[in-house]
């Protein structure tokens, strides 16, 4: 069994508070991969970076003082292009997380799949923060599962940071395609 995890493809990372040209550029690739997954029966989950109005009081907020993905705001929402593809199932597929890696994600994968998946594929943003955090977390929870990151469906805080994160994941036996 295979599952696709879409990491943080939210408005604030695409064209909002923390958006950059790289994240905007991968949106069509992410949408295409999600369409393919839905057609071929791949299971799907997506994460939502989620913060409260007290974000700047958190450790992350003190280190990255740009409020983003505040629950209930436009920036917290998945990109419209992605919501249009996923449709009514979107609410049931979302995994809200208040930190880079989601400790709830392995449990949600097991619940959705009913077993340890053969392969977990990750796409999304930011490669150098949330994608790498979730890939390594999933590798620790599912050491015999093939973890794959699709480079053309990911973007980092910069092109250089994206490449460094891909290299780091490769060293940890995560497949980069």
CSV table of C-alpha atoms in Angstrom, one decimal:
chain,number,residue,atom,x,y,z
A,1,UNK,CA,0.0,0.0,0.0
A,2,UNK,CA,1.2,3.5,-0.9
A,3,UNK,CA,0.3,6.8,0.6
A,4,UNK,CA,1.0,10.4,-0.6
A,5,UNK,CA,1.6,13.1,2.0
A,6,UNK,CA,1.3,16.7,0.9
A,7,UNK,CA,3.2,18.9,3.3
A,8,UNK,CA,2.0,22.4,4.1
A,9,UNK,CA,0.8,23.5,0.6
A,10,UNK,CA,-0.9,26.5,2.3
A,11,UNK,CA,-1.5,30.0,1.1
A,12,UNK,CA,1.0,31.6,3.5
A,13,UNK,CA,3.8,29.4,2.0
A,14,UNK,CA,2.8,29.9,-1.6
A,15,UNK,CA,1.9,33.6,-2.0
A,16,UNK,CA,1.4,34.8,1.5
A,17,UNK,CA,3.6,35.8,4.4
A,18,UNK,CA,6.4,33.2,3.7
A,19,UNK,CA,5.7,32.7,0.0
A,20,UNK,CA,8.6,32.7,-2.5
A,21,UNK,CA,8.9,32.1,-6.3
A,22,UNK,CA,10.1,28.5,-5.7
A,23,UNK,CA,7.0,27.5,-3.7
A,24,UNK,CA,4.7,29.2,-6.2
A,25,UNK,CA,6.5,27.4,-9.1
A,26,UNK,CA,5.9,23.9,-7.7
A,27,UNK,CA,2.2,24.3,-7.1
A,28,UNK,CA,1.3,22.9,-10.6
A,29,UNK,CA,3.6,19.9,-10.1
A,30,UNK,CA,2.0,19.2,-6.7
A,31,UNK,CA,-1.5,19.5,-8.1
A,32,UNK,CA,-0.6,17.1,-11.0
A,33,UNK,CA,0.8,14.5,-8.6
A,34,UNK,CA,-2.3,14.7,-6.3
A,35,UNK,CA,-4.5,14.1,-9.4
A,36,UNK,CA,-2.4,11.1,-10.4
A,37,UNK,CA,-2.6,9.7,-6.9
A,38,UNK,CA,-6.3,10.0,-6.7
A,39,UNK,CA,-6.7,8.3,-10.1
A,40,UNK,CA,-4.4,5.3,-9.2
A,41,UNK,CA,-5.8,4.6,-5.7
A,42,UNK,CA,-2.9,6.0,-3.7
A,43,UNK,CA,-4.1,7.0,-0.2
A,44,UNK,CA,-3.7,10.7,0.5
A,45,UNK,CA,-3.2,12.9,3.6
A,46,UNK,CA,-1.9,16.5,3.8
A,47,UNK,CA,-0.5,18.5,6.7
A,48,UNK,CA,-1.4,22.0,7.7
A,49,UNK,CA,1.1,24.1,9.6
A,50,UNK,CA,-1.2,25.5,12.3
A,51,UNK,CA,-0.5,28.4,14.7
A,52,UNK,CA,-2.6,30.5,17.1
A,53,UNK,CA,-2.7,34.2,17.5
A,54,UNK,CA,0.0,33.8,20.2
A,55,UNK,CA,2.5,32.6,17.6
A,56,UNK,CA,5.2,35.2,18.4
A,57,UNK,CA,5.2,34.0,22.0
A,58,UNK,CA,6.2,30.4,20.9
A,59,UNK,CA,9.8,29.3,20.4
A,60,UNK,CA,9.3,29.1,16.7
A,61,UNK,CA,7.8,32.6,16.7
A,62,UNK,CA,10.7,34.0,18.6
A,63,UNK,CA,13.1,32.5,16.0
A,64,UNK,CA,11.0,33.2,12.9
A,65,UNK,CA,9.1,36.4,13.7
A,66,UNK,CA,6.8,36.3,10.7
A,67,UNK,CA,3.3,35.2,11.8
A,68,UNK,CA,1.9,32.7,9.4
A,69,UNK,CA,-0.6,29.9,9.0
A,70,UNK,CA,-2.8,31.3,11.9
A,71,UNK,CA,-5.8,29.0,12.2
A,72,UNK,CA,-8.9,30.5,10.7
A,73,UNK,CA,-7.0,32.9,8.3
A,74,UNK,CA,-6.7,32.8,4.5
A,75,UNK,CA,-3.0,31.9,5.0
A,76,UNK,CA,-3.8,28.8,6.9
A,77,UNK,CA,-5.9,27.4,4.1
A,78,UNK,CA,-4.6,24.9,1.5
A,79,UNK,CA,-4.1,26.5,-1.9
A,80,UNK,CA,-7.4,26.8,-3.8
A,81,UNK,CA,-5.9,24.7,-6.7
A,82,UNK,CA,-5.3,21.9,-4.2
A,83,UNK,CA,-8.7,22.2,-2.5
A,84,UNK,CA,-10.4,22.0,-5.9
A,85,UNK,CA,-8.7,18.7,-6.7
A,86,UNK,CA,-9.3,17.1,-3.3
A,87,UNK,CA,-12.9,18.4,-3.0
A,88,UNK,CA,-15.2,17.4,-0.2
A,89,UNK,CA,-12.8,14.9,1.3
A,90,UNK,CA,-10.4,17.7,2.3
A,91,UNK,CA,-11.5,18.1,5.9
A,92,UNK,CA,-11.0,14.3,6.6
A,93,UNK,CA,-7.5,14.3,5.1
A,94,UNK,CA,-6.0,17.2,6.9
A,95,UNK,CA,-3.5,16.7,9.7
A,96,UNK,CA,-3.0,20.0,11.6
A,97,UNK,CA,0.5,20.3,13.2
A,98,UNK,CA,1.9,23.1,15.4
A,99,UNK,CA,5.5,22.2,14.8
A,100,UNK,CA,7.7,21.2,11.8
A,101,UNK,CA,7.2,17.5,12.0
A,102,UNK,CA,3.8,16.0,12.8
A,103,UNK,CA,3.9,13.4,15.6
A,104,UNK,CA,0.3,12.6,14.8
A,105,UNK,CA,1.1,11.7,11.2
A,106,UNK,CA,2.3,8.1,11.7
A,107,UNK,CA,-0.9,7.3,13.6
A,108,UNK,CA,-3.1,8.9,10.9
A,109,UNK,CA,-1.2,6.9,8.3
A,110,UNK,CA,-1.9,3.6,10.1
A,111,UNK,CA,-5.5,4.6,10.6
A,112,UNK,CA,-6.0,5.4,6.9
A,113,UNK,CA,-4.1,2.4,5.6
A,114,UNK,CA,-5.0,-0.1,8.2
A,115,UNK,CA,-1.4,-1.3,8.1
A,116,UNK,CA,2.2,-0.1,7.8
A,117,UNK,CA,2.4,1.2,4.2
A,118,UNK,CA,4.9,-0.2,1.7
A,119,UNK,CA,5.7,3.3,0.5
A,120,UNK,CA,5.2,6.8,1.7
A,121,UNK,CA,5.7,9.6,-0.8
A,122,UNK,CA,6.2,13.2,0.3
A,123,UNK,CA,5.7,16.4,-1.6
A,124,UNK,CA,5.3,20.0,-0.6
A,125,UNK,CA,7.0,22.8,1.2
A,126,UNK,CA,9.4,23.8,2.8
A,127,UNK,CA,11.9,21.1,1.9
A,128,UNK,CA,14.5,22.3,4.3
A,129,UNK,CA,12.1,22.6,7.3
A,130,UNK,CA,8.8,20.7,7.2
A,131,UNK,CA,9.4,18.2,4.4
A,132,UNK,CA,12.7,17.0,5.9
A,133,UNK,CA,11.3,16.9,9.4
A,134,UNK,CA,8.3,14.7,8.4
A,135,UNK,CA,10.4,12.5,6.2
A,136,UNK,CA,12.9,11.7,9.0
A,137,UNK,CA,10.1,11.3,11.5
A,138,UNK,CA,8.3,8.8,9.2
A,139,UNK,CA,11.6,6.9,8.6
A,140,UNK,CA,12.0,6.5,12.3
A,141,UNK,CA,8.4,5.2,12.8
A,142,UNK,CA,8.4,3.0,9.7
A,143,UNK,CA,12.1,1.9,9.2
A,144,UNK,CA,11.3,-0.8,6.6
A,145,UNK,CA,8.9,1.4,4.6
A,146,UNK,CA,10.3,3.1,1.5
A,147,UNK,CA,10.1,6.8,2.0
A,148,UNK,CA,10.3,8.8,-1.2
A,149,UNK,CA,10.5,12.6,-1.7
A,150,UNK,CA,9.7,13.9,-5.2
A,151,UNK,CA,12.1,16.8,-5.7
A,152,UNK,CA,10.1,18.5,-8.5
A,153,UNK,CA,7.1,18.7,-6.2
A,154,UNK,CA,9.0,20.3,-3.3
A,155,UNK,CA,10.4,23.8,-2.7
A,156,UNK,CA,12.5,25.2,0.1
A,157,UNK,CA,13.0,28.6,1.7
A,158,UNK,CA,15.6,29.0,-1.1
A,159,UNK,CA,16.9,26.9,-4.0
A,160,UNK,CA,20.1,26.3,-2.1
A,161,UNK,CA,18.3,25.2,1.1
A,162,UNK,CA,16.1,22.9,-1.0
A,163,UNK,CA,19.1,21.1,-2.5
A,164,UNK,CA,20.9,20.8,0.9
A,165,UNK,CA,17.7,19.2,2.4
A,166,UNK,CA,17.4,16.7,-0.5
A,167,UNK,CA,21.0,15.7,0.0
A,168,UNK,CA,20.6,15.3,3.8
A,169,UNK,CA,17.5,13.1,3.3
A,170,UNK,CA,19.4,11.0,0.7
A,171,UNK,CA,22.1,10.3,3.3
A,172,UNK,CA,19.3,9.0,5.7
A,173,UNK,CA,18.2,6.5,3.1
A,174,UNK,CA,15.2,8.5,1.9
A,175,UNK,CA,14.7,8.1,-1.9
A,176,UNK,CA,14.9,11.3,-3.8
A,177,UNK,CA,13.3,11.3,-7.3
